[in-house]
Short mmCIF file of C-alpha atoms and ligand atoms in Angstrom, two decimals:
data_model
loop_
_atom_site.label_atom_id
_atom_site.label_comp_id
_atom_site.label_asym_id
_atom_site.label_seq_id
_atom_site.Cartn_x
_atom_site.Cartn_y
_atom_site.Cartn_z
CA MET A 1 0.00 0.00 0.00
CA SER A 2 1.41 3.40 -0.90
CA LYS A 3 1.55 6.16 1.67
CA ASN A 4 -1.37 7.88 0.01
CA ASN A 5 -3.54 4.77 -0.06
CA ALA A 6 -2.77 4.11 3.61
CA ALA A 7 -3.89 7.63 4.47
CA THR A 8 -7.10 7.08 2.47
CA ALA A 9 -7.76 3.83 4.36
CA VAL A 10 -7.30 5.61 7.71
CA ASP A 11 -9.68 8.35 6.57
CA ALA A 12 -12.25 5.76 5.42
CA ALA A 13 -12.04 3.90 8.74
CA ALA A 14 -12.47 7.18 10.65
CA ALA A 15 -15.42 8.14 8.44
CA ARG A 16 -17.05 4.77 9.09
CA ARG A 17 -16.53 5.01 12.86
CA ASP A 18 -18.04 8.50 12.75
CA PHE A 19 -20.98 7.13 10.75
CA TYR A 20 -21.52 4.25 13.23
CA SER A 21 -21.57 6.64 16.18
CA ARG A 22 -24.07 8.93 14.44
CA ILE A 23 -26.50 6.09 13.54
CA ASP A 24 -26.18 4.46 16.98
CA PRO A 25 -28.67 6.85 18.72
CA ALA A 26 -31.20 5.97 16.00
CA ASN A 27 -30.93 2.28 17.02
CA LEU A 28 -29.13 1.35 13.83
CA ALA A 29 -25.98 -0.70 13.29
CA PRO A 30 -23.96 -1.81 10.23
CA LEU A 31 -24.50 -5.47 9.38
CA TRP A 32 -21.17 -5.65 7.56
CA GLU A 33 -19.27 -5.35 10.85
CA GLN A 34 -21.10 -8.39 12.31
CA LEU A 35 -21.98 -10.65 9.41
CA HIS A 36 -19.16 -13.12 10.05
CA ASN A 37 -20.24 -13.51 13.71
CA LEU A 38 -23.91 -14.00 12.82
CA VAL A 39 -23.51 -16.48 10.01
CA THR A 40 -20.78 -18.87 11.10
CA ARG A 41 -19.56 -21.81 9.01
CA THR A 42 -20.23 -24.12 11.97
CA PRO A 43 -21.92 -23.47 15.35
CA ALA A 44 -19.95 -20.95 17.46
CA SER A 45 -21.56 -21.66 20.81
CA ALA A 46 -21.11 -19.75 24.07
CA CYS A 47 -22.01 -23.09 25.67
CA GLN A 48 -19.00 -24.91 27.14
CA ALA A 49 -18.33 -28.54 27.94
CA VAL A 50 -18.79 -28.93 31.70
CA HIS A 51 -18.91 -31.76 34.24
CA TRP A 52 -20.70 -31.61 37.61
CA PRO A 53 -19.52 -34.50 39.86
CA TYR A 54 -22.48 -35.67 41.94
CA ARG A 55 -20.51 -36.04 45.19
CA GLU A 56 -19.71 -32.32 45.07
CA VAL A 57 -23.19 -31.08 44.14
CA ARG A 58 -24.80 -33.54 46.60
CA GLY A 59 -22.95 -31.88 49.48
CA TYR A 60 -24.24 -28.45 48.49
CA LEU A 61 -27.77 -29.85 48.05
CA ARG A 62 -27.62 -31.22 51.60
CA GLU A 63 -26.68 -27.71 52.80
CA ALA A 64 -29.58 -26.24 50.80
CA GLY A 65 -31.82 -28.75 52.59
CA ASP A 66 -30.86 -27.16 55.93
CA LEU A 67 -31.28 -23.60 54.66
CA ILE A 68 -34.71 -23.62 53.07
CA THR A 69 -37.81 -25.85 53.01
CA ALA A 70 -39.25 -27.15 49.73
CA GLU A 71 -42.44 -25.22 50.48
CA GLU A 72 -40.61 -21.92 50.98
CA ALA A 73 -38.38 -22.46 47.96
CA ILE A 74 -41.38 -23.67 45.84
CA ARG A 75 -38.73 -25.89 44.23
CA ARG A 76 -35.48 -26.57 46.11
CA VAL A 77 -33.12 -26.74 43.18
CA LEU A 78 -29.48 -25.94 42.47
CA ILE A 79 -29.25 -24.72 38.90
CA LEU A 80 -26.51 -26.32 36.79
CA GLU A 81 -25.20 -23.20 35.10
CA ASN A 82 -23.07 -23.47 32.02
CA PRO A 83 -19.78 -21.60 32.73
CA GLY A 84 -20.02 -19.95 29.30
CA MET A 85 -23.49 -18.54 30.10
CA ARG A 86 -23.48 -17.73 33.84
CA GLY A 87 -26.57 -16.03 35.25
CA GLN A 88 -28.82 -17.23 32.45
CA ALA A 89 -30.13 -20.44 34.07
CA ALA A 90 -28.89 -22.34 31.04
CA ALA A 91 -27.01 -25.65 30.82
CA THR A 92 -27.01 -25.48 27.03
CA THR A 93 -28.03 -22.54 24.86
CA SER A 94 -31.66 -23.70 24.73
CA LEU A 95 -32.08 -25.88 27.82
CA TYR A 96 -32.02 -25.58 31.58
CA ALA A 97 -30.83 -28.26 34.01
CA GLY A 98 -30.94 -28.44 37.81
CA LEU A 99 -30.74 -30.88 40.70
CA GLN A 100 -33.81 -30.92 42.93
CA LEU A 101 -33.96 -32.18 46.52
CA ILE A 102 -37.15 -33.07 48.38
CA LEU A 103 -36.84 -34.26 51.97
CA PRO A 104 -39.09 -36.71 53.86
CA GLY A 105 -42.51 -35.18 54.58
CA GLU A 106 -42.07 -32.27 52.19
CA ILE A 107 -44.38 -31.05 49.45
CA ALA A 108 -43.41 -28.87 46.49
CA PRO A 109 -46.74 -27.13 45.72
CA PRO A 110 -48.72 -27.49 42.46
CA HIS A 111 -48.27 -25.11 39.57
CA ARG A 112 -48.24 -25.16 35.79
CA HIS A 113 -46.28 -23.28 33.18
CA THR A 114 -45.68 -23.25 29.46
CA GLN A 115 -42.13 -24.57 29.96
CA SER A 116 -41.89 -28.34 29.45
CA ALA A 117 -40.04 -30.33 32.12
CA LEU A 118 -38.44 -33.73 32.46
CA ARG A 119 -36.99 -35.52 35.49
CA LEU A 120 -34.43 -38.25 35.74
CA ILE A 121 -34.54 -39.73 39.21
CA LEU A 122 -31.06 -39.99 40.76
CA GLU A 123 -31.62 -40.91 44.40
CA GLY A 124 -34.42 -42.31 46.54
CA GLU A 125 -37.49 -44.37 45.91
CA GLY A 126 -41.20 -43.88 46.52
CA ALA A 127 -41.67 -40.11 46.48
CA TYR A 128 -44.06 -38.94 43.81
CA THR A 129 -44.62 -36.36 41.13
CA SER A 130 -48.29 -35.67 40.49
CA VAL A 131 -49.02 -34.70 36.88
CA GLU A 132 -52.55 -33.54 36.01
CA GLY A 133 -53.76 -35.05 39.29
CA GLU A 134 -52.12 -38.46 38.78
CA LYS A 135 -49.48 -39.50 41.30
CA THR A 136 -46.48 -41.13 39.62
CA PRO A 137 -44.16 -42.95 42.01
CA MET A 138 -40.48 -42.32 41.28
CA LYS A 139 -37.46 -44.54 41.56
CA ARG A 140 -33.80 -44.22 40.55
CA GLY A 141 -33.38 -44.18 36.76
CA ASP A 142 -37.05 -43.46 36.03
CA PHE A 143 -37.78 -40.81 33.41
CA VAL A 144 -40.83 -38.67 34.19
CA ILE A 145 -42.26 -35.80 32.14
CA THR A 146 -44.44 -32.82 32.95
CA PRO A 147 -45.42 -31.42 29.53
CA SER A 148 -46.21 -27.77 28.89
CA TRP A 149 -49.20 -26.43 30.85
CA THR A 150 -49.74 -29.61 32.89
CA TRP A 151 -50.36 -29.16 36.63
CA HIS A 152 -47.58 -30.73 38.67
CA GLU A 153 -46.46 -31.05 42.27
CA HIS A 154 -43.98 -33.22 44.12
CA GLY A 155 -44.28 -34.96 47.49
CA ASN A 156 -42.08 -37.17 49.58
CA GLU A 157 -44.02 -39.50 51.90
CA THR A 158 -41.00 -41.78 52.37
CA ASP A 159 -38.29 -41.59 55.03
CA GLN A 160 -35.40 -40.87 52.62
CA PRO A 161 -34.40 -37.77 50.69
CA MET A 162 -35.15 -37.82 46.99
CA VAL A 163 -32.97 -36.16 44.34
CA TRP A 164 -33.58 -35.84 40.63
CA LEU A 165 -32.22 -34.07 37.58
CA ASP A 166 -34.65 -31.51 36.13
CA GLY A 167 -34.47 -30.57 32.45
CA LEU A 168 -36.60 -27.73 31.10
CA ASP A 169 -36.83 -25.64 27.93
CA VAL A 170 -36.58 -22.44 30.03
CA PRO A 171 -34.05 -20.59 27.80
CA LEU A 172 -35.93 -21.56 24.63
CA VAL A 173 -39.28 -20.36 25.98
CA ALA A 174 -37.64 -17.15 27.25
CA MET A 175 -36.16 -16.56 23.79
CA LEU A 176 -39.66 -16.93 22.31
CA ASP A 177 -41.20 -14.67 25.01
CA ALA A 178 -43.83 -17.33 25.64
CA SER A 179 -43.65 -17.85 29.43
CA PHE A 180 -47.02 -18.17 31.19
CA ALA A 181 -47.62 -19.70 34.63
CA GLU A 182 -50.40 -20.32 37.19
CA ASN A 183 -50.63 -21.37 40.83
CA THR A 184 -53.54 -23.19 42.41
CA GLY A 185 -54.22 -20.13 44.59
CA GLU A 186 -55.85 -18.54 41.53
CA LEU A 187 -58.18 -21.52 40.94
CA LYS A 188 -61.89 -21.63 41.78
CA ALA A 189 -62.28 -25.42 41.60
CA PRO A 190 -59.95 -28.08 43.04
CA LEU A 191 -57.66 -29.87 40.60
CA PRO A 192 -59.10 -33.09 39.14
CA GLN A 193 -57.58 -36.23 40.69
CA LYS A 194 -56.86 -39.45 38.80
CA ASN A 195 -56.05 -42.97 39.95
CA PRO A 196 -52.37 -43.88 40.15
CA GLY A 197 -51.48 -45.85 37.00
CA ASP A 198 -54.20 -44.15 34.93
CA SER A 199 -51.93 -42.91 32.13
CA ARG A 200 -49.98 -46.19 31.98
CA ALA A 201 -53.26 -48.10 31.62
CA ARG A 202 -54.61 -45.81 28.92
CA TYR A 203 -51.50 -45.03 26.89
CA GLY A 204 -48.63 -47.19 28.14
CA SER A 205 -49.93 -50.71 27.53
CA ASN A 206 -49.73 -50.84 23.71
CA LEU A 207 -53.36 -49.70 23.75
CA LEU A 208 -55.11 -46.37 23.33
CA PRO A 209 -58.59 -45.21 24.31
CA VAL A 210 -60.92 -45.89 21.36
CA ASP A 211 -61.54 -42.65 19.40
CA TYR A 212 -58.53 -41.03 21.11
CA VAL A 213 -57.36 -37.85 19.42
CA ALA A 214 -54.17 -36.34 20.88
CA PRO A 215 -54.94 -32.85 22.28
CA THR A 216 -51.26 -31.79 22.24
CA PRO A 217 -47.99 -33.03 20.70
CA ALA A 218 -46.79 -34.13 24.17
CA SER A 219 -46.97 -37.70 25.42
CA PRO A 220 -50.00 -38.44 27.66
CA LEU A 221 -47.82 -41.14 29.29
CA PHE A 222 -45.91 -39.42 32.10
CA SER A 223 -43.56 -42.11 33.39
CA TYR A 224 -40.99 -44.35 31.70
CA PRO A 225 -39.73 -46.70 34.43
CA TYR A 226 -36.03 -47.59 34.34
CA ALA A 227 -36.68 -51.31 34.88
CA ASP A 228 -38.43 -51.48 31.47
CA THR A 229 -35.84 -49.27 29.78
CA LEU A 230 -32.88 -51.29 31.05
CA ALA A 231 -34.52 -54.58 30.07
CA ALA A 232 -35.03 -53.22 26.54
CA LEU A 233 -31.41 -52.10 26.26
CA ARG A 234 -30.04 -55.43 27.55
CA THR A 235 -32.19 -57.37 25.09
CA LEU A 236 -30.76 -55.30 22.22
CA ALA A 237 -27.22 -55.74 23.54
CA ALA A 238 -27.66 -59.52 23.70
CA GLY A 239 -28.86 -59.75 20.11
CA GLU A 240 -26.82 -57.43 17.91
CA THR A 241 -23.52 -55.60 17.60
CA ALA A 242 -23.32 -52.08 19.00
CA ASP A 243 -23.49 -48.91 16.89
CA ALA A 244 -19.93 -47.54 16.60
CA CYS A 245 -20.85 -44.04 17.83
CA HIS A 246 -23.73 -44.76 20.23
CA GLY A 247 -23.43 -48.28 21.60
CA TYR A 248 -27.08 -49.30 22.07
CA LYS A 249 -29.13 -46.12 22.01
CA LEU A 250 -32.89 -45.58 22.13
CA ARG A 251 -35.02 -42.48 22.28
CA TYR A 252 -37.96 -42.10 24.62
CA ALA A 253 -41.15 -41.97 22.53
CA ASN A 254 -44.67 -40.58 22.73
CA PRO A 255 -46.73 -43.81 22.44
CA VAL A 256 -49.49 -42.00 20.55
CA THR A 257 -47.44 -40.36 17.80
CA GLY A 258 -44.11 -42.17 17.88
CA GLY A 259 -42.55 -38.71 18.15
CA TYR A 260 -40.60 -37.30 21.07
CA PRO A 261 -42.30 -37.24 24.51
CA MET A 262 -42.42 -33.42 24.36
CA PRO A 263 -42.05 -31.20 21.29
CA THR A 264 -39.17 -29.13 22.61
CA ILE A 265 -36.98 -31.69 24.41
CA GLY A 266 -35.78 -35.05 23.14
CA ALA A 267 -34.60 -37.62 25.66
CA PHE A 268 -32.39 -40.64 25.07
CA ILE A 269 -30.93 -43.63 26.85
CA GLN A 270 -27.91 -45.64 25.80
CA LEU A 271 -26.05 -48.67 27.02
CA LEU A 272 -22.30 -49.02 26.55
CA PRO A 273 -20.93 -52.49 27.29
CA ASP A 274 -17.96 -52.71 29.68
CA GLY A 275 -14.85 -51.32 27.95
CA PHE A 276 -16.77 -50.17 24.86
CA ALA A 277 -15.12 -47.14 23.20
CA THR A 278 -17.28 -45.09 20.84
CA ALA A 279 -16.11 -43.64 17.52
CA PRO A 280 -15.86 -39.81 17.34
CA TYR A 281 -19.24 -38.14 16.92
CA ARG A 282 -20.82 -34.71 16.94
CA CYS A 283 -24.26 -33.24 16.31
CA SER A 284 -25.80 -29.78 16.27
CA ALA A 285 -27.88 -30.33 19.43
CA GLY A 286 -26.06 -29.34 22.62
CA THR A 287 -26.77 -32.21 25.02
CA VAL A 288 -27.03 -32.72 28.79
CA TYR A 289 -25.93 -36.19 29.95
CA ALA A 290 -26.37 -38.02 33.24
CA VAL A 291 -24.72 -41.31 34.17
CA ILE A 292 -27.16 -43.82 35.62
CA ASP A 293 -25.01 -46.95 36.04
CA GLY A 294 -21.32 -47.56 35.40
CA ALA A 295 -18.90 -44.78 34.50
CA VAL A 296 -17.70 -43.16 31.32
CA LYS A 297 -14.47 -41.52 30.26
CA VAL A 298 -15.40 -38.56 28.08
CA THR A 299 -12.86 -37.15 25.62
CA LEU A 300 -13.55 -33.86 23.86
CA ASP A 301 -11.52 -30.92 22.59
CA GLY A 302 -8.41 -32.54 24.04
CA LYS A 303 -10.05 -32.58 27.48
CA GLU A 304 -10.80 -35.73 29.44
CA PHE A 305 -12.90 -36.48 32.49
CA VAL A 306 -14.54 -39.54 34.04
CA ALA A 307 -18.24 -39.24 34.85
CA GLN A 308 -19.47 -41.44 37.70
CA PRO A 309 -23.06 -42.44 38.61
CA ASN A 310 -25.37 -39.39 38.95
CA ASP A 311 -22.73 -37.04 37.49
CA VAL A 312 -24.11 -34.60 34.92
CA PHE A 313 -22.15 -33.24 31.97
CA VAL A 314 -22.77 -31.12 28.88
CA ILE A 315 -21.54 -31.64 25.32
CA PRO A 316 -22.03 -28.40 23.34
CA SER A 317 -23.35 -28.22 19.81
CA TRP A 318 -20.90 -29.59 17.25
CA ALA A 319 -18.24 -30.55 19.84
CA GLY A 320 -16.68 -33.80 18.69
CA HIS A 321 -16.40 -36.35 21.49
CA ARG A 322 -15.77 -40.00 22.40
CA PHE A 323 -16.99 -42.17 25.26
CA GLU A 324 -15.26 -45.11 26.90
CA ALA A 325 -17.30 -47.22 29.29
CA GLN A 326 -15.84 -48.41 32.59
CA GLY A 327 -18.20 -51.27 33.49
CA GLU A 328 -21.61 -51.71 31.84
CA THR A 329 -22.74 -48.12 31.53
CA THR A 330 -26.13 -46.50 30.98
CA LEU A 331 -26.25 -42.85 29.94
CA PHE A 332 -29.37 -40.70 29.96
CA SER A 333 -29.36 -37.55 27.83
CA PHE A 334 -31.62 -34.75 26.63
CA SER A 335 -31.37 -32.05 23.96
CA ASP A 336 -33.35 -29.72 21.69
CA ARG A 337 -33.02 -32.17 18.79
CA PRO A 338 -36.83 -32.30 18.17
CA VAL A 339 -36.89 -28.53 17.64
CA GLN A 340 -33.92 -28.63 15.27
CA GLU A 341 -35.45 -31.54 13.34
CA MET A 342 -38.80 -29.77 12.98
CA LEU A 343 -36.99 -26.72 11.64
CA GLY A 344 -34.80 -28.73 9.30
CA LEU A 345 -31.63 -27.70 11.16
CA TRP A 346 -30.37 -30.84 12.86
CA ARG A 347 -27.05 -32.26 11.62
CA GLU A 348 -24.65 -34.93 12.74
CA GLN A 349 -21.18 -36.12 11.79
CA ARG A 350 -20.12 -39.67 12.48
C1 LIG B 1 -40.14 -26.18 37.86
O1 LIG B 1 -41.45 -25.98 37.76
C2 LIG B 1 -39.66 -27.33 38.51
O2 LIG B 1 -41.81 -28.21 38.91
C3 LIG B 1 -38.30 -27.54 38.60
O3 LIG B 1 -40.14 -29.22 39.77
C4 LIG B 1 -37.40 -26.64 38.07
C5 LIG B 1 -36.97 -24.57 36.88
C6 LIG B 1 -37.41 -23.47 36.25
C7 LIG B 1 -38.76 -23.22 36.12
C8 LIG B 1 -39.68 -24.10 36.65
C9 LIG B 1 -40.61 -28.32 39.10
C10 LIG B 1 -37.86 -25.49 37.42
C11 LIG B 1 -39.25 -25.25 37.31
#
């Protein structure tokens, strides 16, 4: 560049900066300064890979149990905050995760909201979540859903604490400005009550009510017991070779539509035989994982950690990773894959 051209470039840059500062008060900005950040060749996520060891979080949950009652807290939960998105109640860009504790004798009062929720039970047996007036007993490994706008409350009538992983589409619903919520205090009539086992009888027995027309895209079956899930996985493992990237992996399904249990959150379960090492894999859905049984060495971005039972970890969108099982391992996971699929966005690389 000649001296003259360099001077012209400096003048042009100064003129542009002057222009930007003059349009700024009019709520205007130049796209050409941001285009490369907005339209990236591959996902450029603020979401980071992160691992929450259960023994550490469990200690803090115990402290929370001494500090506040479930009733006062409404929900006694420690939010699992992604270190790349602190203060946003986000584990991934679109999804929230937390660990909830309910002590013997406690009740977490009924409410409903447009956010969809799932639970994976980590500790305890016999406490319940009531969904639309139906009490669902919970046990370690069970997967329980409370779809958008369903009334739900939790109670622990046992003598042991109960802990579960909550997953919600809180950041997604916030992004869409579509949060609505109600408490029973605003209701004129009491909530309808159903018999325990009602939804399993109607929708979870390879049967459906005659003339049934699904009122929403969410599953009317609220509970997917781990005993059934594990039996299914072990039957697959006994009969065929494992997928190189996934081991034996199934997705939880809405028995009415065959689709995902809830339209905004997909949930998955996979079994990795002892010593099984997966081939590198990545997909565009940032995913929250929890170890149910066994342990897994996770390798990604040159980092390595071993996740033990009840540990939770996050794999961000498009982060290539590998798993290596230490003992027969079952991994639960959830992501926004259904949303991406509906929008034609979901991608994977094996
Ligand atoms: C919620 O309703 C529950 O019902 C748990 O157990 C966690 C996080 C954000 C918003 C609502 C529950 C939640 C939540």
